[in-house]
Structures are given as structure tokens and as C-alpha cells.
Tab-separated table of N, CA and C in Angstrom:
chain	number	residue	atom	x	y	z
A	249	UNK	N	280.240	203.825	110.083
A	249	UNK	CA	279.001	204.552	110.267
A	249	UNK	C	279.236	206.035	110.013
A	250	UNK	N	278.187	206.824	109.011
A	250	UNK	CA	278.290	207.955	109.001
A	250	UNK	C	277.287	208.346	110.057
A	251	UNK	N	277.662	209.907	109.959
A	251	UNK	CA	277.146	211.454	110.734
A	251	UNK	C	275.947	211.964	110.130
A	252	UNK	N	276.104	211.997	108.333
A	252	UNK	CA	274.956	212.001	107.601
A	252	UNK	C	274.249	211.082	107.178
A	253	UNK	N	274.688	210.199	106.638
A	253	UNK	CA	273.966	208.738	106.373
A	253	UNK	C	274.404	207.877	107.561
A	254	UNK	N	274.300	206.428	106.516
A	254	UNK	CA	274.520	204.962	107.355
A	254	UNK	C	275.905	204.980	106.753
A	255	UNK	N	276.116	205.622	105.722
A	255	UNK	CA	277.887	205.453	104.933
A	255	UNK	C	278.250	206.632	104.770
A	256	UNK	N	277.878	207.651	104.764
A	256	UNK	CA	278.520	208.821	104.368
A	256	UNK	C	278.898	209.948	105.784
A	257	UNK	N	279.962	210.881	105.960
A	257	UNK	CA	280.214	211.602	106.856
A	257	UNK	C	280.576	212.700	106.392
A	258	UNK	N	280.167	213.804	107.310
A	258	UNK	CA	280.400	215.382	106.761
A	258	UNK	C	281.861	215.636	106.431
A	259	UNK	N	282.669	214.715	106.774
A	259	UNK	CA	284.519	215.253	106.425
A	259	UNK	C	284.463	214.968	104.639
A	260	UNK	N	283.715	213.924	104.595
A	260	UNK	CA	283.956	213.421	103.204
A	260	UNK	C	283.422	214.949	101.791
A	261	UNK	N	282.587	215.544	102.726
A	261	UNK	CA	281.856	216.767	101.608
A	261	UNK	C	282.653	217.889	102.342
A	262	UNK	N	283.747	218.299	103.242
A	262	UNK	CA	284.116	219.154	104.113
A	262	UNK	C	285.331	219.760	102.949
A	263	UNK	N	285.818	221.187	102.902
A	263	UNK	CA	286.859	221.572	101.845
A	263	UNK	C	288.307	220.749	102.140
A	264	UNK	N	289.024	220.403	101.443
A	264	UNK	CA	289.936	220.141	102.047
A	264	UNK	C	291.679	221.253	102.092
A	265	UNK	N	291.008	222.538	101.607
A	265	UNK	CA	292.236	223.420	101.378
A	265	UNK	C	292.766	223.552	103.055
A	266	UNK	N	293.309	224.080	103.148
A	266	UNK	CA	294.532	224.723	104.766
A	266	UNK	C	294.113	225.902	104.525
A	267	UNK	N	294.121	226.886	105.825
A	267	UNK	CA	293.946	227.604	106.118
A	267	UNK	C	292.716	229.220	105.406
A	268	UNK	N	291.486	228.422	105.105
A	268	UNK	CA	290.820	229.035	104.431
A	268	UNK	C	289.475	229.007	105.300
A	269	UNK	N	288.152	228.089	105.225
A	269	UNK	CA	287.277	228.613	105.188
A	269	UNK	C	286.533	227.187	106.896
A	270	UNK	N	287.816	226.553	107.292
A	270	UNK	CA	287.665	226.107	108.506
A	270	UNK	C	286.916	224.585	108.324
A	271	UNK	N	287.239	224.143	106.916
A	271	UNK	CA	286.464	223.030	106.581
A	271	UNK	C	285.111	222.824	106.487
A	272	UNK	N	284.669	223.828	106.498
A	272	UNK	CA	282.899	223.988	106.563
A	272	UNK	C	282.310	223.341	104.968
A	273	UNK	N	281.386	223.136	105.167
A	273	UNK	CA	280.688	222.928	103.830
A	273	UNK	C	279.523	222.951	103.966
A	274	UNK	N	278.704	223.920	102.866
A	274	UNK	CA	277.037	223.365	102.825
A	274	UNK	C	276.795	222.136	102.622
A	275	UNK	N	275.732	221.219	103.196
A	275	UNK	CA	275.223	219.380	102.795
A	275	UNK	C	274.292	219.730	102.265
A	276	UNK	N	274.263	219.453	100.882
A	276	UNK	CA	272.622	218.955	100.323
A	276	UNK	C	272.213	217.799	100.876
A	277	UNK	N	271.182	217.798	101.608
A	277	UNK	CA	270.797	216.262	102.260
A	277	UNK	C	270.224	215.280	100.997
A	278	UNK	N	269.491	216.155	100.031
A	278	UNK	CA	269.143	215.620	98.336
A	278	UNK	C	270.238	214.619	98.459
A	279	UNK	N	271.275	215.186	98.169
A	279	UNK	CA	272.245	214.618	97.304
A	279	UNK	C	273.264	213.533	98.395
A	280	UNK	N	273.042	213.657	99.577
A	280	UNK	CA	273.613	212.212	100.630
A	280	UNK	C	272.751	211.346	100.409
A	281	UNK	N	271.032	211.623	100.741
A	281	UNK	CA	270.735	210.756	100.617
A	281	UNK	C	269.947	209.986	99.091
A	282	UNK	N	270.399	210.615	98.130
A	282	UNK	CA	270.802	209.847	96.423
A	282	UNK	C	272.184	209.166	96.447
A	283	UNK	N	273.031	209.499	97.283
A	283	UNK	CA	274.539	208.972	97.557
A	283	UNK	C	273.859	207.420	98.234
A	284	UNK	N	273.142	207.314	99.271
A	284	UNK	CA	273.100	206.172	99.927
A	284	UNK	C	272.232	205.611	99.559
A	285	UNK	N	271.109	206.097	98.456
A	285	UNK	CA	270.257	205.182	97.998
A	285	UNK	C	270.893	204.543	96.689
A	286	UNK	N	271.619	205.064	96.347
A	286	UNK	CA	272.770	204.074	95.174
A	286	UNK	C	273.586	203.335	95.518
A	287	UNK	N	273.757	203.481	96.683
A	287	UNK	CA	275.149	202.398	97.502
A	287	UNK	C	274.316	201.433	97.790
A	288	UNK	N	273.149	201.770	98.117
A	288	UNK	CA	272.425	200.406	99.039
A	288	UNK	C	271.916	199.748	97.876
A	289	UNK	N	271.762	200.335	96.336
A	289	UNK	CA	271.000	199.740	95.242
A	289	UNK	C	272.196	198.418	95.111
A	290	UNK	N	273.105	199.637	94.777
A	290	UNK	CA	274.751	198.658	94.105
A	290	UNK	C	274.824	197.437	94.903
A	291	UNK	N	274.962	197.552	96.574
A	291	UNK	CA	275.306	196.813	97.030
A	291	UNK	C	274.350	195.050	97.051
A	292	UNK	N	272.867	195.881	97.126
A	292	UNK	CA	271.614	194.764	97.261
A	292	UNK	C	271.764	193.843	95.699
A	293	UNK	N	271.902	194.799	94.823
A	293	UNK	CA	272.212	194.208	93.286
A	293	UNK	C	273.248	192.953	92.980
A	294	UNK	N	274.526	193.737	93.615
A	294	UNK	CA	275.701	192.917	94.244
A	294	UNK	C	276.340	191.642	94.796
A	295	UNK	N	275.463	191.824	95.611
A	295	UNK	CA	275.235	190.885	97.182
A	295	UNK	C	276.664	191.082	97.784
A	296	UNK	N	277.517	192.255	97.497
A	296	UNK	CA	278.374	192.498	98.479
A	296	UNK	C	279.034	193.800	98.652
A	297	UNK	N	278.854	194.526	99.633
A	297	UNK	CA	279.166	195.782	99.923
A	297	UNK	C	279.650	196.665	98.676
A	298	UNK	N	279.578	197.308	98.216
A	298	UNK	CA	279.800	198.712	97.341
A	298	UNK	C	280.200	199.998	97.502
A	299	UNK	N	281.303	200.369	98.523
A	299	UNK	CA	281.605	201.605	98.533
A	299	UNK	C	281.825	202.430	97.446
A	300	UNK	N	280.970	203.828	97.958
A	300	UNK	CA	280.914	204.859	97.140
A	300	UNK	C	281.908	206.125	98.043
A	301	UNK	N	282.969	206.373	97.317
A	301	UNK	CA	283.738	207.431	98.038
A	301	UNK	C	283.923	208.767	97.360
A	302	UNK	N	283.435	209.445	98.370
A	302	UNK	CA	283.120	211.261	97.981
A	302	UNK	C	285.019	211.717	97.715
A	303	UNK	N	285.700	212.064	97.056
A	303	UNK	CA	287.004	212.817	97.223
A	303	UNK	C	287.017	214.463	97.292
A	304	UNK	N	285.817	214.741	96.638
A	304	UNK	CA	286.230	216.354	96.642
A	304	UNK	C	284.220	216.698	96.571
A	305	UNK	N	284.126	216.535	97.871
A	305	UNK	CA	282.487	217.620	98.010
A	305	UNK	C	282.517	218.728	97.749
A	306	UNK	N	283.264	219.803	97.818
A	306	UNK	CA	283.036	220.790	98.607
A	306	UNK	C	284.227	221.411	98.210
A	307	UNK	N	284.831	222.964	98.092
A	307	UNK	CA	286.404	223.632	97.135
A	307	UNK	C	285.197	225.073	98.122
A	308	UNK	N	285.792	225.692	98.644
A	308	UNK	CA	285.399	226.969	99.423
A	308	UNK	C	285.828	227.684	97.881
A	309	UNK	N	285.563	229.034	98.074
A	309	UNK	CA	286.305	230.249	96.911
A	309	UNK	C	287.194	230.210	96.979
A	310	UNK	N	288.163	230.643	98.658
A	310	UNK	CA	289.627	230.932	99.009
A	310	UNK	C	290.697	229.619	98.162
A	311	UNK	N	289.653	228.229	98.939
A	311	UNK	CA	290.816	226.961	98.193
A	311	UNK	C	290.890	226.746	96.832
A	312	UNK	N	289.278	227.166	95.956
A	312	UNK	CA	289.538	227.270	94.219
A	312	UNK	C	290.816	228.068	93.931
A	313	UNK	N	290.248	229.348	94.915
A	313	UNK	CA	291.338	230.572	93.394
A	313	UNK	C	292.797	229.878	94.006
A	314	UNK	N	292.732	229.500	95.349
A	314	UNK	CA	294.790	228.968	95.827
A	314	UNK	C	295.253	228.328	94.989
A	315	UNK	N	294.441	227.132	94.802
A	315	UNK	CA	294.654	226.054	93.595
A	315	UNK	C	295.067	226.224	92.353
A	316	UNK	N	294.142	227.162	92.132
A	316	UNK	CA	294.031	227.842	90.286
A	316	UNK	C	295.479	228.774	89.946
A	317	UNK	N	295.819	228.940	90.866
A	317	UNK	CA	296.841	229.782	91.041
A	317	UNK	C	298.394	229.398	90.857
């Protein structure tokens, strides 16, 4: 169970750099809930569960330029 959806949770869109911007992230709610209305399409289409997994929501400034670097 997600926090934002029925499948999705704010860690999944959260930055994942160290010591930068405290894991925060803006949520487009648009775009969770187009995330869970495609999971629930896939899955109903399906007839069996369809995970959709977020890896990188969200890169603060501080964790781009660390990276780029």
C-alpha cells in the first residue's frame, strides 16, 4: 500500500543523493495518479498484477551537479 496512491509511495519520487536536500521532493499528483491509472489498466488487461516501479523521481540540484561531477 502506498502514501500517495493504492501502489505508489513518496520514497519512490524522494532524491536519493546523501547528504543534500533531506530527501524531499515536489509530487505531481497529475503524474501518481497517471502512474496508477496505467498500473490498474495493465493489470485489469492482464488479469495479473503489473508493477510499475518509479527508480529515479526526483535528482535535487545539489545530487545532479555531485553526480555530474
Amino acid at each position: 500500500m502506498g502514501d500517495l496512491s493504492r501502489n505508489f509511495d513518496r520514497e519512490e519520487f524522494a532524491c536519493k543523493g546523501s547528504n543534500c536536500c533531506g530527501h524531499s521532493a515536489p509530487i505531481c499528483v497529475e503524474l501518481v495518479s497517471a502512474l496508477q491509472d496505467l498500473r490498474d489498466m495493465l493489470t485489469h488487461e492482464k488479469g495479473v498484477d503489473v508493477p510499475i516501479y518509479v527508480s529515479s523521481g526526483f535528482r535535487c540540484v545539489k545530487h545532479d551537479f555531485d553526480e555530474a561531477v
